[in-house]
Amino acid sequence: SAVTDCQRCTSYEYNDLHKEYVKNSSDRWVNPFLQYDKLVRCTNGSQMPFLPNCKYIKYGDPTIASKYYDVLIHARGTDKYGTDFRNWPEFKWADLIKYTGLSYASIGSKEGSYHVDNTDDLRGISLEELCGHMSASTMVMGPSSGPMHLASLCGTPHFVWSGDRPNVERYERYWNPL
C-alpha cells in the first residue's frame, strides 16, 4: 500500500468523505497521531489531526551510534516536487564546515544527497543506525526533508529551512512533537 502523511487530505473536511477516503485508499497513515477524531485548522489554513493527551515515542538509541557527531548534515540534491530552491550546492556546505572545528557526517540516500567534503559518509545507513546517530548528535541541519522530520522524532534539535512560510508553524508546533 502507499504511504502518506497527515497532510495528504488537507482539502477534505473531517467528515464521512474523509473517513471513506482513508478506508478505501489502502494508504497507511504515517504520523504520530495513529488515530484521531477531529482536525484542527492551523493559522496557515491547513488541517492537522488533534488527539488530546497523545504520548510520543522518542526514536533512536544513542548507544548504537558508531561515533558521536556534533552535526549531521542532509545536503539534499534532488528537485522533489520542484523544491530544488531549498538545496545548497556542495561548495557552500564545504565552506560552512571548514571554519567551525565541529565534527560532521553527511546523511540521506546516496542517490538524493551529497557527501560533503570533510564529513564522514553515513548516507545509505539503516534507519535504526540513523536514528541512533541522530539521538546521539547535537544537531541535524538541512532543508525541509524526511531526515528533518526524523530528527524531530529522535528529539534532536534541527536547523531547517524550506522557503515556504506555512512550514514555519508546521515545524515549530505540529511536526516537532518532542
PDB file of C-alpha atoms in Angstrom:
ATOM      1  CA  SER A   1       0.000   0.000   0.000  1.00  0.00           C
ATOM      2  CA  ALA A   2       1.052   3.584  -0.492  1.00  0.00           C
ATOM      3  CA  VAL A   3       2.463   5.611   2.370  1.00  0.00           C
ATOM      4  CA  THR A   4       1.364   9.160   3.022  1.00  0.00           C
ATOM      5  CA  ASP A   5       1.376  11.672   5.836  1.00  0.00           C
ATOM      6  CA  CYS A   6      -1.368  13.563   7.598  1.00  0.00           C
ATOM      7  CA  GLN A   7      -1.151  16.426   5.093  1.00  0.00           C
ATOM      8  CA  ARG A   8      -2.375  14.228   2.195  1.00  0.00           C
ATOM      9  CA  CYS A   9      -6.043  15.106   2.574  1.00  0.00           C
ATOM     10  CA  THR A  10      -5.902  18.676   3.797  1.00  0.00           C
ATOM     11  CA  SER A  11      -8.507  19.684   1.233  1.00  0.00           C
ATOM     12  CA  TYR A  12     -11.077  17.403   2.860  1.00  0.00           C
ATOM     13  CA  GLU A  13     -13.121  18.467   5.821  1.00  0.00           C
ATOM     14  CA  TYR A  14     -13.062  15.804   8.505  1.00  0.00           C
ATOM     15  CA  ASN A  15     -16.300  14.028   7.831  1.00  0.00           C
ATOM     16  CA  ASP A  16     -17.554  10.777   6.316  1.00  0.00           C
ATOM     17  CA  LEU A  17     -15.891  11.589   2.990  1.00  0.00           C
ATOM     18  CA  HIS A  18     -12.508  11.803   4.700  1.00  0.00           C
ATOM     19  CA  LYS A  19     -13.112   8.547   6.592  1.00  0.00           C
ATOM     20  CA  GLU A  20     -14.214   6.880   3.354  1.00  0.00           C
ATOM     21  CA  TYR A  21     -11.078   8.075   1.519  1.00  0.00           C
ATOM     22  CA  VAL A  22      -8.778   6.688   4.191  1.00  0.00           C
ATOM     23  CA  LYS A  23     -10.704   3.412   4.345  1.00  0.00           C
ATOM     24  CA  ASN A  24     -10.736   2.906   0.566  1.00  0.00           C
ATOM     25  CA  SER A  25      -7.330   4.285  -0.388  1.00  0.00           C
ATOM     26  CA  SER A  26      -5.188   1.489   1.155  1.00  0.00           C
ATOM     27  CA  ASP A  27      -2.840   4.225   2.335  1.00  0.00           C
ATOM     28  CA  ARG A  28      -1.112   3.747   5.658  1.00  0.00           C
ATOM     29  CA  TRP A  29      -1.156   6.972   7.638  1.00  0.00           C
ATOM     30  CA  VAL A  30       2.374   7.523   8.884  1.00  0.00           C
ATOM     31  CA  ASN A  31       2.088  10.100  11.633  1.00  0.00           C
ATOM     32  CA  PRO A  32       2.486  10.171  15.393  1.00  0.00           C
ATOM     33  CA  PHE A  33      -1.257  10.508  15.947  1.00  0.00           C
ATOM     34  CA  LEU A  34      -2.204   6.957  14.877  1.00  0.00           C
ATOM     35  CA  GLN A  35      -5.896   7.761  15.142  1.00  0.00           C
ATOM     36  CA  TYR A  36      -7.895  10.889  15.680  1.00  0.00           C
ATOM     37  CA  ASP A  37     -11.444  12.065  15.847  1.00  0.00           C
ATOM     38  CA  LYS A  38     -11.097  15.682  14.759  1.00  0.00           C
ATOM     39  CA  LEU A  39      -8.855  18.040  12.867  1.00  0.00           C
ATOM     40  CA  VAL A  40      -7.709  21.467  13.953  1.00  0.00           C
ATOM     41  CA  ARG A  41      -7.207  24.249  11.463  1.00  0.00           C
ATOM     42  CA  CYS A  42      -3.757  25.852  11.589  1.00  0.00           C
ATOM     43  CA  THR A  43      -3.294  29.576  11.137  1.00  0.00           C
ATOM     44  CA  ASN A  44      -1.893  28.857   7.666  1.00  0.00           C
ATOM     45  CA  GLY A  45      -5.173  27.195   6.658  1.00  0.00           C
ATOM     46  CA  SER A  46      -4.016  23.577   6.668  1.00  0.00           C
ATOM     47  CA  GLN A  47      -5.643  20.963   8.861  1.00  0.00           C
ATOM     48  CA  MET A  48      -3.830  18.723  11.307  1.00  0.00           C
ATOM     49  CA  PRO A  49      -5.107  15.769  13.342  1.00  0.00           C
ATOM     50  CA  PHE A  50      -5.733  16.518  17.004  1.00  0.00           C
ATOM     51  CA  LEU A  51      -5.633  13.921  19.738  1.00  0.00           C
ATOM     52  CA  PRO A  52      -5.544  15.234  23.305  1.00  0.00           C
ATOM     53  CA  ASN A  53      -3.073  13.694  25.746  1.00  0.00           C
ATOM     54  CA  CYS A  54      -1.158  12.000  22.949  1.00  0.00           C
ATOM     55  CA  LYS A  55       2.055  10.272  24.025  1.00  0.00           C
ATOM     56  CA  TYR A  56       5.031  10.207  21.675  1.00  0.00           C
ATOM     57  CA  ILE A  57       7.810   7.699  21.402  1.00  0.00           C
ATOM     58  CA  LYS A  58      11.300   9.135  21.090  1.00  0.00           C
ATOM     59  CA  TYR A  59      13.199   7.266  18.371  1.00  0.00           C
ATOM     60  CA  GLY A  60      16.848   6.286  18.482  1.00  0.00           C
ATOM     61  CA  ASP A  61      19.250   4.552  20.805  1.00  0.00           C
ATOM     62  CA  PRO A  62      22.393   6.684  21.094  1.00  0.00           C
ATOM     63  CA  THR A  63      24.429   3.690  22.267  1.00  0.00           C
ATOM     64  CA  ILE A  64      24.295   2.105  18.800  1.00  0.00           C
ATOM     65  CA  ALA A  65      25.933   5.119  17.149  1.00  0.00           C
ATOM     66  CA  SER A  66      29.406   4.162  15.964  1.00  0.00           C
ATOM     67  CA  LYS A  67      30.696   7.683  16.606  1.00  0.00           C
ATOM     68  CA  TYR A  68      29.431  10.923  18.136  1.00  0.00           C
ATOM     69  CA  TYR A  69      28.904  13.859  15.744  1.00  0.00           C
ATOM     70  CA  ASP A  70      28.236  17.459  16.590  1.00  0.00           C
ATOM     71  CA  VAL A  71      26.218  17.996  13.403  1.00  0.00           C
ATOM     72  CA  LEU A  72      24.586  15.666  10.884  1.00  0.00           C
ATOM     73  CA  ILE A  73      24.096  17.329   7.504  1.00  0.00           C
ATOM     74  CA  HIS A  74      21.426  16.404   4.998  1.00  0.00           C
ATOM     75  CA  ALA A  75      22.794  18.068   1.863  1.00  0.00           C
ATOM     76  CA  ARG A  76      19.803  17.263  -0.294  1.00  0.00           C
ATOM     77  CA  GLY A  77      20.468  17.184  -4.014  1.00  0.00           C
ATOM     78  CA  THR A  78      17.060  16.453  -5.560  1.00  0.00           C
ATOM     79  CA  ASP A  79      14.330  18.564  -7.102  1.00  0.00           C
ATOM     80  CA  LYS A  80      11.496  16.610  -5.486  1.00  0.00           C
ATOM     81  CA  TYR A  81       8.204  18.420  -6.109  1.00  0.00           C
ATOM     82  CA  GLY A  82      10.044  21.411  -7.586  1.00  0.00           C
ATOM     83  CA  THR A  83      11.816  22.248  -4.314  1.00  0.00           C
ATOM     84  CA  ASP A  84      15.369  22.473  -5.648  1.00  0.00           C
ATOM     85  CA  PHE A  85      15.420  26.118  -4.489  1.00  0.00           C
ATOM     86  CA  ARG A  86      15.839  24.797  -0.920  1.00  0.00           C
ATOM     87  CA  ASN A  87      19.068  22.974  -1.688  1.00  0.00           C
ATOM     88  CA  TRP A  88      22.555  24.368  -1.152  1.00  0.00           C
ATOM     89  CA  PRO A  89      25.309  23.480  -3.599  1.00  0.00           C
ATOM     90  CA  GLU A  90      28.101  21.253  -2.278  1.00  0.00           C
ATOM     91  CA  PHE A  91      30.685  24.040  -2.122  1.00  0.00           C
ATOM     92  CA  LYS A  92      28.553  26.100   0.294  1.00  0.00           C
ATOM     93  CA  TRP A  93      28.321  23.150   2.690  1.00  0.00           C
ATOM     94  CA  ALA A  94      32.072  22.647   2.485  1.00  0.00           C
ATOM     95  CA  ASP A  95      32.660  26.368   3.157  1.00  0.00           C
ATOM     96  CA  LEU A  96      30.337  26.334   6.166  1.00  0.00           C
ATOM     97  CA  ILE A  97      32.007  23.465   7.980  1.00  0.00           C
ATOM     98  CA  LYS A  98      35.651  24.320   7.442  1.00  0.00           C
ATOM     99  CA  TYR A  99      35.598  27.164   9.983  1.00  0.00           C
ATOM    100  CA  THR A 100      33.786  25.614  12.916  1.00  0.00           C
ATOM    101  CA  GLY A 101      36.000  22.864  14.345  1.00  0.00           C
ATOM    102  CA  LEU A 102      32.959  20.628  14.875  1.00  0.00           C
ATOM    103  CA  SER A 103      32.544  17.004  13.815  1.00  0.00           C
ATOM    104  CA  TYR A 104      30.201  16.373  10.879  1.00  0.00           C
ATOM    105  CA  ALA A 105      28.646  13.497   8.957  1.00  0.00           C
ATOM    106  CA  SER A 106      26.564  13.525   5.773  1.00  0.00           C
ATOM    107  CA  ILE A 107      23.220  11.682   5.898  1.00  0.00           C
ATOM    108  CA  GLY A 108      20.445  10.808   3.470  1.00  0.00           C
ATOM    109  CA  SER A 109      20.314   8.484   0.493  1.00  0.00           C
ATOM    110  CA  LYS A 110      23.336   8.113  -1.759  1.00  0.00           C
ATOM    111  CA  GLU A 111      21.143   8.932  -4.761  1.00  0.00           C
ATOM    112  CA  GLY A 112      19.477  12.027  -3.309  1.00  0.00           C
ATOM    113  CA  SER A 113      22.095  13.760  -1.172  1.00  0.00           C
ATOM    114  CA  TYR A 114      25.697  14.882  -1.352  1.00  0.00           C
ATOM    115  CA  HIS A 115      28.633  13.611   0.637  1.00  0.00           C
ATOM    116  CA  VAL A 116      30.025  16.929   1.829  1.00  0.00           C
ATOM    117  CA  ASP A 117      33.844  17.207   1.794  1.00  0.00           C
ATOM    118  CA  ASN A 118      35.474  16.663   5.196  1.00  0.00           C
ATOM    119  CA  THR A 119      32.471  14.849   6.651  1.00  0.00           C
ATOM    120  CA  ASP A 120      32.032  11.171   7.420  1.00  0.00           C
ATOM    121  CA  ASP A 121      29.687   9.481   4.961  1.00  0.00           C
ATOM    122  CA  LEU A 122      26.651   7.999   6.729  1.00  0.00           C
ATOM    123  CA  ARG A 123      24.436   8.142   3.637  1.00  0.00           C
ATOM    124  CA  GLY A 124      22.551   4.928   2.994  1.00  0.00           C
ATOM    125  CA  ILE A 125      22.787   3.502   6.523  1.00  0.00           C
ATOM    126  CA  SER A 126      19.786   1.731   8.043  1.00  0.00           C
ATOM    127  CA  LEU A 127      17.035   3.763   9.702  1.00  0.00           C
ATOM    128  CA  GLU A 128      17.905   2.165  13.036  1.00  0.00           C
ATOM    129  CA  GLU A 129      21.517   3.330  12.730  1.00  0.00           C
ATOM    130  CA  LEU A 130      20.439   6.762  11.513  1.00  0.00           C
ATOM    131  CA  CYS A 131      18.095   7.209  14.489  1.00  0.00           C
ATOM    132  CA  GLY A 132      20.937   6.152  16.797  1.00  0.00           C
ATOM    133  CA  HIS A 133      23.246   8.753  15.279  1.00  0.00           C
ATOM    134  CA  MET A 134      20.531  11.405  15.378  1.00  0.00           C
ATOM    135  CA  SER A 135      19.751  10.791  19.032  1.00  0.00           C
ATOM    136  CA  ALA A 136      23.486  10.958  19.872  1.00  0.00           C
ATOM    137  CA  SER A 137      24.189  14.133  17.862  1.00  0.00           C
ATOM    138  CA  THR A 138      23.885  17.735  18.943  1.00  0.00           C
ATOM    139  CA  MET A 139      22.025  18.909  15.826  1.00  0.00           C
ATOM    140  CA  VAL A 140      20.793  17.933  12.371  1.00  0.00           C
ATOM    141  CA  MET A 141      20.949  20.536   9.612  1.00  0.00           C
ATOM    142  CA  GLY A 142      19.426  20.751   6.141  1.00  0.00           C
ATOM    143  CA  PRO A 143      16.481  21.784   4.006  1.00  0.00           C
ATOM    144  CA  SER A 144      12.974  20.552   4.773  1.00  0.00           C
ATOM    145  CA  SER A 145      13.037  16.815   4.111  1.00  0.00           C
ATOM    146  CA  GLY A 146      12.331  13.423   5.616  1.00  0.00           C
ATOM    147  CA  PRO A 147      15.543  13.426   7.679  1.00  0.00           C
ATOM    148  CA  MET A 148      14.475  16.681   9.349  1.00  0.00           C
ATOM    149  CA  HIS A 149      11.153  15.122  10.374  1.00  0.00           C
ATOM    150  CA  LEU A 150      13.001  12.057  11.632  1.00  0.00           C
ATOM    151  CA  ALA A 151      15.306  14.313  13.687  1.00  0.00           C
ATOM    152  CA  SER A 152      12.269  15.773  15.441  1.00  0.00           C
ATOM    153  CA  LEU A 153      11.058  12.267  16.304  1.00  0.00           C
ATOM    154  CA  CYS A 154      14.507  11.492  17.736  1.00  0.00           C
ATOM    155  CA  GLY A 155      14.260  14.594  19.924  1.00  0.00           C
ATOM    156  CA  THR A 156      17.280  16.122  18.189  1.00  0.00           C
ATOM    157  CA  PRO A 157      17.416  19.873  17.613  1.00  0.00           C
ATOM    158  CA  HIS A 158      17.399  20.657  13.915  1.00  0.00           C
ATOM    159  CA  PHE A 159      18.257  23.700  11.860  1.00  0.00           C
ATOM    160  CA  VAL A 160      15.901  23.559   8.889  1.00  0.00           C
ATOM    161  CA  TRP A 161      14.684  25.830   6.123  1.00  0.00           C
ATOM    162  CA  SER A 162      12.029  25.376   3.462  1.00  0.00           C
ATOM    163  CA  GLY A 163      11.238  28.633   1.700  1.00  0.00           C
ATOM    164  CA  ASP A 164       7.553  28.022   2.458  1.00  0.00           C
ATOM    165  CA  ARG A 165       6.189  30.306   5.170  1.00  0.00           C
ATOM    166  CA  PRO A 166       3.419  27.856   6.193  1.00  0.00           C
ATOM    167  CA  ASN A 167       6.088  25.299   7.135  1.00  0.00           C
ATOM    168  CA  VAL A 168       7.334  27.516   9.982  1.00  0.00           C
ATOM    169  CA  GLU A 169       4.235  26.759  12.037  1.00  0.00           C
ATOM    170  CA  ARG A 170       4.281  23.117  10.990  1.00  0.00           C
ATOM    171  CA  TYR A 171       7.893  22.669  12.136  1.00  0.00           C
ATOM    172  CA  GLU A 172       7.508  24.683  15.324  1.00  0.00           C
ATOM    173  CA  ARG A 173       4.170  23.306  16.507  1.00  0.00           C
ATOM    174  CA  TYR A 174       2.922  20.235  14.689  1.00  0.00           C
ATOM    175  CA  TRP A 175       5.867  18.377  13.180  1.00  0.00           C
ATOM    176  CA  ASN A 176       8.025  18.590  16.280  1.00  0.00           C
ATOM    177  CA  PRO A 177       6.210  16.648  18.997  1.00  0.00           C
ATOM    178  CA  LEU A 178       9.295  16.182  21.173  1.00  0.00           C
TER     179      LEU A 178
END
